[in-house]
mmCIF file of C-alpha atoms in Angstrom:
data_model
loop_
_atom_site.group_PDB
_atom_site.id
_atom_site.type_symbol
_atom_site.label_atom_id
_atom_site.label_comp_id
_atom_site.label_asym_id
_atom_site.label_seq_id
_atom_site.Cartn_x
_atom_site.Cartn_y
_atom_site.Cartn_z
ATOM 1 C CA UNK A 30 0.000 0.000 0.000
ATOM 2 C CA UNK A 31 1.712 3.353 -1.076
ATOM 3 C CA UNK A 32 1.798 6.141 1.564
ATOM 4 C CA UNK A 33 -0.122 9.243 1.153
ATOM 5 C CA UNK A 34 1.740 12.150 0.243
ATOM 6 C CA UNK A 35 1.711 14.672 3.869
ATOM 7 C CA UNK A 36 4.807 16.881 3.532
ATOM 8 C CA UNK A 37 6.136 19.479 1.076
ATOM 9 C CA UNK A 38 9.419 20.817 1.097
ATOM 10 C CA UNK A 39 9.944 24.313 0.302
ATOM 11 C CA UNK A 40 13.089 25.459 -1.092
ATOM 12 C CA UNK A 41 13.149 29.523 -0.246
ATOM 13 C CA UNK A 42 16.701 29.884 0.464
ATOM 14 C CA UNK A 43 17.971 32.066 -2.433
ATOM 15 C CA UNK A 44 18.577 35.413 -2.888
ATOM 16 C CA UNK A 45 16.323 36.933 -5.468
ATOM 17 C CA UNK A 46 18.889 38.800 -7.151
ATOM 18 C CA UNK A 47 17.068 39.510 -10.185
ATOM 19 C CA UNK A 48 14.679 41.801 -7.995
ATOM 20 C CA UNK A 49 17.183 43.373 -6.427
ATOM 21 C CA UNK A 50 16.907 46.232 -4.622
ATOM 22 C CA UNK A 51 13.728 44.981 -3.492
ATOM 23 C CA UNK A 52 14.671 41.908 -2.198
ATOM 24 C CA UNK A 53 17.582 43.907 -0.575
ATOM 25 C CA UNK A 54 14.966 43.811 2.573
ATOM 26 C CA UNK A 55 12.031 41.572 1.188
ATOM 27 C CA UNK A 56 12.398 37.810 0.354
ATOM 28 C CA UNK A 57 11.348 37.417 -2.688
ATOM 29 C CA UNK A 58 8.595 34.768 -1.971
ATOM 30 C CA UNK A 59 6.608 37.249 -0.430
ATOM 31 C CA UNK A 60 6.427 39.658 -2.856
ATOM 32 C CA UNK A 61 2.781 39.964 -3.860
ATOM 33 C CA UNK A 62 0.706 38.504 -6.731
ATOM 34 C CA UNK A 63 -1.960 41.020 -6.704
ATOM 35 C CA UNK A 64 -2.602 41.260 -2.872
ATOM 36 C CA UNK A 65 -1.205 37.909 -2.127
ATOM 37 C CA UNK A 66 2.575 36.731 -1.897
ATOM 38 C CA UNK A 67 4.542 34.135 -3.784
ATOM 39 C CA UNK A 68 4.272 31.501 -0.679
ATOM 40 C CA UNK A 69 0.667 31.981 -0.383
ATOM 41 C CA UNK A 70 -0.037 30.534 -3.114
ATOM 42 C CA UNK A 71 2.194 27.620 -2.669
ATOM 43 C CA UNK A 72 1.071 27.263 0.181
ATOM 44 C CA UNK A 73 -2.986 26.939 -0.866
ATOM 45 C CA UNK A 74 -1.970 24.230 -3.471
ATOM 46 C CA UNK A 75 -0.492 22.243 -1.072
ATOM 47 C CA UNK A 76 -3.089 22.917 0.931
ATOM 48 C CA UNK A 77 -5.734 21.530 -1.653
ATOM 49 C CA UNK A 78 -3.685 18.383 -2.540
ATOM 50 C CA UNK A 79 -3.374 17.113 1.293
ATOM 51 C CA UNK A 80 -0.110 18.390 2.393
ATOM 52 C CA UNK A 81 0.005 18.734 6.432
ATOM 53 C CA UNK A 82 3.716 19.229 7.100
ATOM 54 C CA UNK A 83 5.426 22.443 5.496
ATOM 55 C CA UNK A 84 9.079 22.064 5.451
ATOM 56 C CA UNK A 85 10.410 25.407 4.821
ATOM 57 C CA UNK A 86 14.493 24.964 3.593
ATOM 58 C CA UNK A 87 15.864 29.149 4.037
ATOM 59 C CA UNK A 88 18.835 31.002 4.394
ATOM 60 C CA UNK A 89 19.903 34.389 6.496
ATOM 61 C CA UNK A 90 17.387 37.142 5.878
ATOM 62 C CA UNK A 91 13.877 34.979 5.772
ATOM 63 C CA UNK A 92 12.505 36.256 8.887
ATOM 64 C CA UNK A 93 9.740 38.219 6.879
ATOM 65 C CA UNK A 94 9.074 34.748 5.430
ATOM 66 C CA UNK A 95 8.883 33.004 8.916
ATOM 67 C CA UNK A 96 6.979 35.952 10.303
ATOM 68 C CA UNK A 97 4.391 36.260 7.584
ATOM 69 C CA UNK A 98 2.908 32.789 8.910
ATOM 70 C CA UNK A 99 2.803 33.547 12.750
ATOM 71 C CA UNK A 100 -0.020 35.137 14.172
ATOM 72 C CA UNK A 101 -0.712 38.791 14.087
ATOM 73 C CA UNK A 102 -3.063 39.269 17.316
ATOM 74 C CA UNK A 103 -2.856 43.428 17.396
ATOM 75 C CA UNK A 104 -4.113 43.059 14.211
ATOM 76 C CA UNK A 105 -6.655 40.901 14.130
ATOM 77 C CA UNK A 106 -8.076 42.628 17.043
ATOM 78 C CA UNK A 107 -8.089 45.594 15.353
ATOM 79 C CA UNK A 108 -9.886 44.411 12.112
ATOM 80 C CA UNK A 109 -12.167 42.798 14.563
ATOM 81 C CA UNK A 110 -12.765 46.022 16.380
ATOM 82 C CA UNK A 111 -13.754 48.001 13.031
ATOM 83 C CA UNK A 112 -15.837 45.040 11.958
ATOM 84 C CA UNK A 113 -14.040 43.721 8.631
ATOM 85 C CA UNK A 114 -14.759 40.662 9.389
ATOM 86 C CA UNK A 115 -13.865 39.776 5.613
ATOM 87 C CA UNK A 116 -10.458 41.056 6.216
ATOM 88 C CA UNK A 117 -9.774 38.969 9.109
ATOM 89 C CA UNK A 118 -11.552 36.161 7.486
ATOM 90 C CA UNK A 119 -8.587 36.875 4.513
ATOM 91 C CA UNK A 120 -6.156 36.997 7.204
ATOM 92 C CA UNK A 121 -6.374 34.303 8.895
ATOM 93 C CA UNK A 122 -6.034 31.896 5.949
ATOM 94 C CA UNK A 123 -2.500 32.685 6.364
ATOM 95 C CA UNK A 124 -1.944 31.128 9.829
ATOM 96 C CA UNK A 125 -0.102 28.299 9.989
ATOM 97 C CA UNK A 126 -0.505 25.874 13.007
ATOM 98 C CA UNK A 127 1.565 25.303 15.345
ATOM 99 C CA UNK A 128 3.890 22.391 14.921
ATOM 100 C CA UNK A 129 2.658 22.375 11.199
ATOM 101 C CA UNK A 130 5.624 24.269 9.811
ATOM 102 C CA UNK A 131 9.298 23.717 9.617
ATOM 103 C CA UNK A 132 12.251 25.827 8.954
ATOM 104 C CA UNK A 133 15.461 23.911 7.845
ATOM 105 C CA UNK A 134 18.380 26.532 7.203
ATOM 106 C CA UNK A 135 20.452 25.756 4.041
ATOM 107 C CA UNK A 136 23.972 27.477 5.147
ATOM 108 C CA UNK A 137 25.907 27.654 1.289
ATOM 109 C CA UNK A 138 23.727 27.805 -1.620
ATOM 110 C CA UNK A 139 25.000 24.850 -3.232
ATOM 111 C CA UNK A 140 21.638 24.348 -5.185
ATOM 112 C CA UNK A 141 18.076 22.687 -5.285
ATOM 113 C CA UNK A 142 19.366 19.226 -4.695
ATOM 114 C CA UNK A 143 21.309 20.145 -1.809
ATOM 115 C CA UNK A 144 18.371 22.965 -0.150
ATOM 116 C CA UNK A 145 16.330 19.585 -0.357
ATOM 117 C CA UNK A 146 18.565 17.244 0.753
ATOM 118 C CA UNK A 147 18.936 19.782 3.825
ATOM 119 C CA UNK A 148 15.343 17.981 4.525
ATOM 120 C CA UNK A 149 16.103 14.424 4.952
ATOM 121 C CA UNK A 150 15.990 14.069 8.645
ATOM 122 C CA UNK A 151 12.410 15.629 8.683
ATOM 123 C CA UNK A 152 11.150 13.471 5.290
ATOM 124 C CA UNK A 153 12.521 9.819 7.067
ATOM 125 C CA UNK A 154 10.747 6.829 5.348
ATOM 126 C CA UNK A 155 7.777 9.032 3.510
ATOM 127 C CA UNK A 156 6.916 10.204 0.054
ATOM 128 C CA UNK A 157 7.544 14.233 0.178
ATOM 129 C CA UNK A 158 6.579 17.069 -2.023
ATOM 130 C CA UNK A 159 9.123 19.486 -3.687
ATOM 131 C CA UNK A 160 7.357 22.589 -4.563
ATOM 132 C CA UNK A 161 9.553 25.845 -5.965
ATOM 133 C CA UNK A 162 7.246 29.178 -5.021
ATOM 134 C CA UNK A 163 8.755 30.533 -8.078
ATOM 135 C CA UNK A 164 6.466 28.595 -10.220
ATOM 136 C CA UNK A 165 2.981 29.851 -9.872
ATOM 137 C CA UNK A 166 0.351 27.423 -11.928
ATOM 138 C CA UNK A 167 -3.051 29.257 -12.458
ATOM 139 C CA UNK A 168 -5.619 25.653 -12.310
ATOM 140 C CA UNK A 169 -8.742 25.111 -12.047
ATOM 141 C CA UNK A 170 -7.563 21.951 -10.006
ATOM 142 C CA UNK A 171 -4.017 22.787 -8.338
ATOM 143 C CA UNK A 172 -1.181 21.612 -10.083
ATOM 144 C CA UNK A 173 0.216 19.268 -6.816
ATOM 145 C CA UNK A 174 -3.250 17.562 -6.502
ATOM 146 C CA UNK A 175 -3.478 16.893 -10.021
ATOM 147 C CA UNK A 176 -0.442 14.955 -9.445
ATOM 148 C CA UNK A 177 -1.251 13.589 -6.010
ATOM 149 C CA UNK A 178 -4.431 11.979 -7.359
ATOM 150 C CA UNK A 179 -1.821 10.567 -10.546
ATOM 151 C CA UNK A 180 0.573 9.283 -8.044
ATOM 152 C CA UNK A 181 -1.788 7.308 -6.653
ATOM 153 C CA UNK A 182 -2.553 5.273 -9.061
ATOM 154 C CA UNK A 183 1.609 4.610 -10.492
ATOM 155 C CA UNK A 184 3.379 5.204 -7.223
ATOM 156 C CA UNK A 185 6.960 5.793 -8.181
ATOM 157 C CA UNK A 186 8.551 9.672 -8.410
ATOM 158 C CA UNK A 187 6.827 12.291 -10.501
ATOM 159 C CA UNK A 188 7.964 15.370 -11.968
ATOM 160 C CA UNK A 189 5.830 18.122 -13.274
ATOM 161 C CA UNK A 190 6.537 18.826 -17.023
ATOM 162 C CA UNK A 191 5.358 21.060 -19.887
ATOM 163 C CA UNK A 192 6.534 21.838 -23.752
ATOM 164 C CA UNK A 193 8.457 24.749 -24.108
ATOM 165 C CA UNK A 194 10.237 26.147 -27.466
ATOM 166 C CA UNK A 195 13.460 24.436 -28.814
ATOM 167 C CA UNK A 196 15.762 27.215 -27.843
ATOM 168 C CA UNK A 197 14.937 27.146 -24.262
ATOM 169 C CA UNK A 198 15.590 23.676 -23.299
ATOM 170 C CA UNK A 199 18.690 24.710 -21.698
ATOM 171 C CA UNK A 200 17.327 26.259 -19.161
ATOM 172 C CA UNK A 201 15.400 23.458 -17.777
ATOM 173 C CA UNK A 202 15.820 20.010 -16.976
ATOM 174 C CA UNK A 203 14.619 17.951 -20.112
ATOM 175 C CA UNK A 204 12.641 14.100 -20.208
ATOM 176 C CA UNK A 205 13.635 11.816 -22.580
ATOM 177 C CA UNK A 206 10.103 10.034 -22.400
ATOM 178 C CA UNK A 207 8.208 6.746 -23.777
ATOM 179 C CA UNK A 208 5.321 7.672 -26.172
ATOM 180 C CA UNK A 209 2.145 8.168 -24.729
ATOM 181 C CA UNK A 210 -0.534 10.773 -25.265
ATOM 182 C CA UNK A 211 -1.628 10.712 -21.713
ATOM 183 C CA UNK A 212 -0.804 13.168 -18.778
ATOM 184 C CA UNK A 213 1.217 10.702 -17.483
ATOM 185 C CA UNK A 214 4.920 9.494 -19.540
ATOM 186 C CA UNK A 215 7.353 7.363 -18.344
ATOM 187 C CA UNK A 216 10.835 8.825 -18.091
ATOM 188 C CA UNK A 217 13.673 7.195 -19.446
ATOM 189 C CA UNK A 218 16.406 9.684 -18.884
ATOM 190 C CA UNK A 219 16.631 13.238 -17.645
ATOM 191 C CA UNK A 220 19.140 15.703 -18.401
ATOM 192 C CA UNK A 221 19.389 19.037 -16.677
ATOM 193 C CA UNK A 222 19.928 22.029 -18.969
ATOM 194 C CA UNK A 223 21.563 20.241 -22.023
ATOM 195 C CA UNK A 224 23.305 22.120 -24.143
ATOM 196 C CA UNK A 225 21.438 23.745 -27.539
ATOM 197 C CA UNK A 226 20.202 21.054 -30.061
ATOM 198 C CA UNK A 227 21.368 18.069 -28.205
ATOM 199 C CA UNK A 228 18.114 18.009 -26.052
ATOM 200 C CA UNK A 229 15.981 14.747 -26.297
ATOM 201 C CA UNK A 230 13.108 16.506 -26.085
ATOM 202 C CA UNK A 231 11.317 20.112 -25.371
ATOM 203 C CA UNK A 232 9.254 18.275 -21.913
ATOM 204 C CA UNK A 233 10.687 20.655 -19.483
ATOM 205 C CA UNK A 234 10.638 20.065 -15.606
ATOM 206 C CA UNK A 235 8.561 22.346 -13.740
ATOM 207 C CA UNK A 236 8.665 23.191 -10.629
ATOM 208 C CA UNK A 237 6.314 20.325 -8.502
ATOM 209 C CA UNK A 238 7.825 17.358 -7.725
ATOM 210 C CA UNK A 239 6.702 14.011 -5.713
ATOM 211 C CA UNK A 240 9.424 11.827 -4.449
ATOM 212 C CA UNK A 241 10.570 8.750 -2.945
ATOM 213 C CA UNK A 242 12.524 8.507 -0.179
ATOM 214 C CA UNK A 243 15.510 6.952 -2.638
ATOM 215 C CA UNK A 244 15.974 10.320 -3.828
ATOM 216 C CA UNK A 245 16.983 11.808 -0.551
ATOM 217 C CA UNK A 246 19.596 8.205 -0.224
ATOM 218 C CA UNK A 247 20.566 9.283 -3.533
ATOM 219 C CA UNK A 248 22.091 12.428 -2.613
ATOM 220 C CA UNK A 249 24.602 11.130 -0.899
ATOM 221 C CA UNK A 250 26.056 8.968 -4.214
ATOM 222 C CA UNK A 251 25.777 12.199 -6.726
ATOM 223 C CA UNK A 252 28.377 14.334 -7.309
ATOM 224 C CA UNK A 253 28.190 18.149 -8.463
ATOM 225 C CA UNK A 254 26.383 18.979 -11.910
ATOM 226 C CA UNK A 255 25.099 21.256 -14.252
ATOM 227 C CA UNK A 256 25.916 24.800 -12.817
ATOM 228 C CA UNK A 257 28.777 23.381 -10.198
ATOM 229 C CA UNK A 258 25.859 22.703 -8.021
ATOM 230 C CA UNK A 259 23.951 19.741 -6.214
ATOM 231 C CA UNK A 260 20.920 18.958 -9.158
ATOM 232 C CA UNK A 261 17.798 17.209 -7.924
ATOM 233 C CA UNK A 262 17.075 16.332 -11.670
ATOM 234 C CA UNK A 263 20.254 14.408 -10.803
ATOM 235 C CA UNK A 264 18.828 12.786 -7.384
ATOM 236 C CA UNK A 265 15.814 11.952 -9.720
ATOM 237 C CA UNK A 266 17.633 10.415 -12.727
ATOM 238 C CA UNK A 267 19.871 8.236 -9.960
ATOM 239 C CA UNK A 268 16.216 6.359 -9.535
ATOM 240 C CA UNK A 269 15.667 5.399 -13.187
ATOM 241 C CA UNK A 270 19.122 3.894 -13.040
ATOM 242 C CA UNK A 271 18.179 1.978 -10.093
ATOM 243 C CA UNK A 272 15.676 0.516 -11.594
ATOM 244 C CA UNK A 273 12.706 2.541 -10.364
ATOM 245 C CA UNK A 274 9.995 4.244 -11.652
ATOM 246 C CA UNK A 275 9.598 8.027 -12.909
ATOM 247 C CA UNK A 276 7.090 9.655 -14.554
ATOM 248 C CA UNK A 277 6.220 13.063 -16.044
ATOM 249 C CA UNK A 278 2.806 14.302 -15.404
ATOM 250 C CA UNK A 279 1.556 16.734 -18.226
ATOM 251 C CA UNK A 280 -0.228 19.024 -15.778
ATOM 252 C CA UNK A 281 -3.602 21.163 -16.646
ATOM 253 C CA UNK A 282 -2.994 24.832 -15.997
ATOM 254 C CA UNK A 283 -1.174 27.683 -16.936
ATOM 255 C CA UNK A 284 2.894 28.016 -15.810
ATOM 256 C CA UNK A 285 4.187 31.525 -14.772
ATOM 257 C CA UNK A 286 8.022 31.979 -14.403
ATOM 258 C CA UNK A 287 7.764 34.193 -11.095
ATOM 259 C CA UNK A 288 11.502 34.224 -10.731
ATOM 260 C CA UNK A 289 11.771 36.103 -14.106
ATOM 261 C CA UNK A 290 10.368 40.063 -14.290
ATOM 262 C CA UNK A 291 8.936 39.560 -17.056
ATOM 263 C CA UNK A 292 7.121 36.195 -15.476
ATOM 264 C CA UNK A 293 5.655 38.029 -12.880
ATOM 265 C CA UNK A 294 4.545 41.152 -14.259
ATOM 266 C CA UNK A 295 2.956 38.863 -16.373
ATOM 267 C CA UNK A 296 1.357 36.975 -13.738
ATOM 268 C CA UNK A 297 0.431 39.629 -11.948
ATOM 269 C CA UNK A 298 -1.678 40.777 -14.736
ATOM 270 C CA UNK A 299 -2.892 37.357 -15.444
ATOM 271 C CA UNK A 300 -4.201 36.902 -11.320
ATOM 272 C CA UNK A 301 -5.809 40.506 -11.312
ATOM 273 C CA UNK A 302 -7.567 39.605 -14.897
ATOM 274 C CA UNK A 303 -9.215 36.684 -12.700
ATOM 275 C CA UNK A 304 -10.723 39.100 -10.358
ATOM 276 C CA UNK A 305 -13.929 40.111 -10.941
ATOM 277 C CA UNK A 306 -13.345 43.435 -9.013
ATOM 278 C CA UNK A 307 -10.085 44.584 -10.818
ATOM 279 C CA UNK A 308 -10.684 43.202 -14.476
ATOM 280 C CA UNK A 309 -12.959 45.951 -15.618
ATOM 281 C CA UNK A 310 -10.760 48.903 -14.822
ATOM 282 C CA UNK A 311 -7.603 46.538 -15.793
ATOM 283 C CA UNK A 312 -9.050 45.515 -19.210
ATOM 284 C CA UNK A 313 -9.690 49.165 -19.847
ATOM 285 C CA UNK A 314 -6.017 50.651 -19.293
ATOM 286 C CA UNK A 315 -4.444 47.426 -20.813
ATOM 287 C CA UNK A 316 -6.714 47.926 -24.082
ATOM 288 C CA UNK A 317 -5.953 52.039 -24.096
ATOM 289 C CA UNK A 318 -2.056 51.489 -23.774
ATOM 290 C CA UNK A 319 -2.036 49.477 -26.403
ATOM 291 C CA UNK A 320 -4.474 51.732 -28.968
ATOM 292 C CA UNK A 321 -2.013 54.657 -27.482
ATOM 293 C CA UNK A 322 0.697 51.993 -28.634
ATOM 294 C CA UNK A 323 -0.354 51.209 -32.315
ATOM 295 C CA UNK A 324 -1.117 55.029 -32.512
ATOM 296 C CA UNK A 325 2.010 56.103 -31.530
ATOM 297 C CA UNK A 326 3.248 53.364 -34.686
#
């Protein structure tokens, strides 16, 4: 009988250099979507697809991060006070219970596989959960129960994968994969950002992950990759060479790069689209900059 799937790590140790100066002071996975940060929304897909222990894997400067989940009793009180009870309904969806969350600090970033390898002692003998807040994946079903409800019906370690253009294979791990229409492909090899025109295919890992407990064993066999860092893709592959399973799940939804600017401006204008107070006045501006646009052509 295969184990449910109860913890998700979350790797939130970098730097966020590319927002710079912002994240000078701010982590980066709490800068806001809308009215809602980066971790939130991780958070509410793991949420949805069963996840009851949040591993968080950070680094010096995260105490906005660990703070944003602790209560906030002066002001709850006052939002009680003034009546918004919708507010405080709001805020409170971003309490986290006590014993519910973990922080693991990952001293030297040397990469994904090692922030999740930081992890083990807390994962033991269970299936775990990767999830990178940079990825934000707009669903009508969340992207990690999609796979959660796949999972349990092959078992094994799944990666979350999607076609992207030729040219950008190498900057993503790449599935070489058996045919098969399906959401679900098995894997036959993986190879983390492969040089241009020598990828086996344009199935890119994305950012959700469910793995064995091998994977964190495996760690401990794999030497530096891609980048002069610790690759989970590597972790990953290690299985299939094992003789275990791995699959890529072809996941419903839309993928935003949130670690790019250009990723989440984009998303940002995506999420506000989706609300039904903002998209009126949003639609407008959008569709006048862009008739002051061809004008101006």
């Amino acid at each position: 009988m295969k184990k449910k799937v109860t913890k998700a790590i979350f790797p939130v140790a970098g730097l966020g250099t590319r927002f710079l100066p912002a994240t000078k002071s701010v982590p980066k996975e709490i800068m806001t979507l809308v009215d809602r940060p980066l971790i939130q929304y991780a958070i509410d897909e793991a949420r949805a697809a069963g996840i009851e222990d949040f591993i968080f894997v950070t680094s010096r400067g995260k105490t906005a991060l660990e703070d944003y989940f602790d209560l906030a009793p002066d002001l709850e009180a006052a939002l009680e006070g003034a009546g918004k009870t919708e507010l405080l309904d709001i805020l409170r969806t971003t309490n986290m219970d006590s014993g519910a969350i973990a922080y693991i600090r990952q001293h030297k970033p040397l990469g994904l596989g090692h922030a999740v390898s930081c992890a083990s002692k807390l994962i033991g003998n269970e299936p775990f959960a990767v999830i990178l807040p940079d990825d934000v994946i707009a669903a009508d079903k969340p992207c990690l129960q999609q796979m959660v409800e796949a999972y349990e019906e092959t078992g094994g370690a799944m990666v979350a994968a999607m076609e992207v253009a030729p040219e950008k294979t190498s900057s993503y791990g790449i599935l070489d994969v058996k045919g098969g229409d399906g959401p679900v492909v098995s894997v036959n090899r993986m190879v983390e950002k492969p040089k241009q025109g020598t990828a086996p295919s344009n199935l890119a890992v994305i950012g959700r992950y469910i793995l064995t407990p091998h994977v964190m064993q495996n760690f401990a066999h794999i030497t530096k990759g891609a980048g002069g860092e610790v690759q989970l893709t590597d972790a990953i592959a290690a299985e299939i060479s094992q003789g275990r399973d791995v699959f890529g799940f072809r996941f419903d939804g839309q993928r935003f790069d949130c670690g790019s600017k250009a990723g989440f401006l984009q998303a940002t204008v995506a999420f506000a689209l989706a609300r039904d107070e903002l998209r009126d006045d949003l639609y407008g501006y959008l569709t006048e900059m862009v008739s002051v646009d061809k004008a101006a052509q």
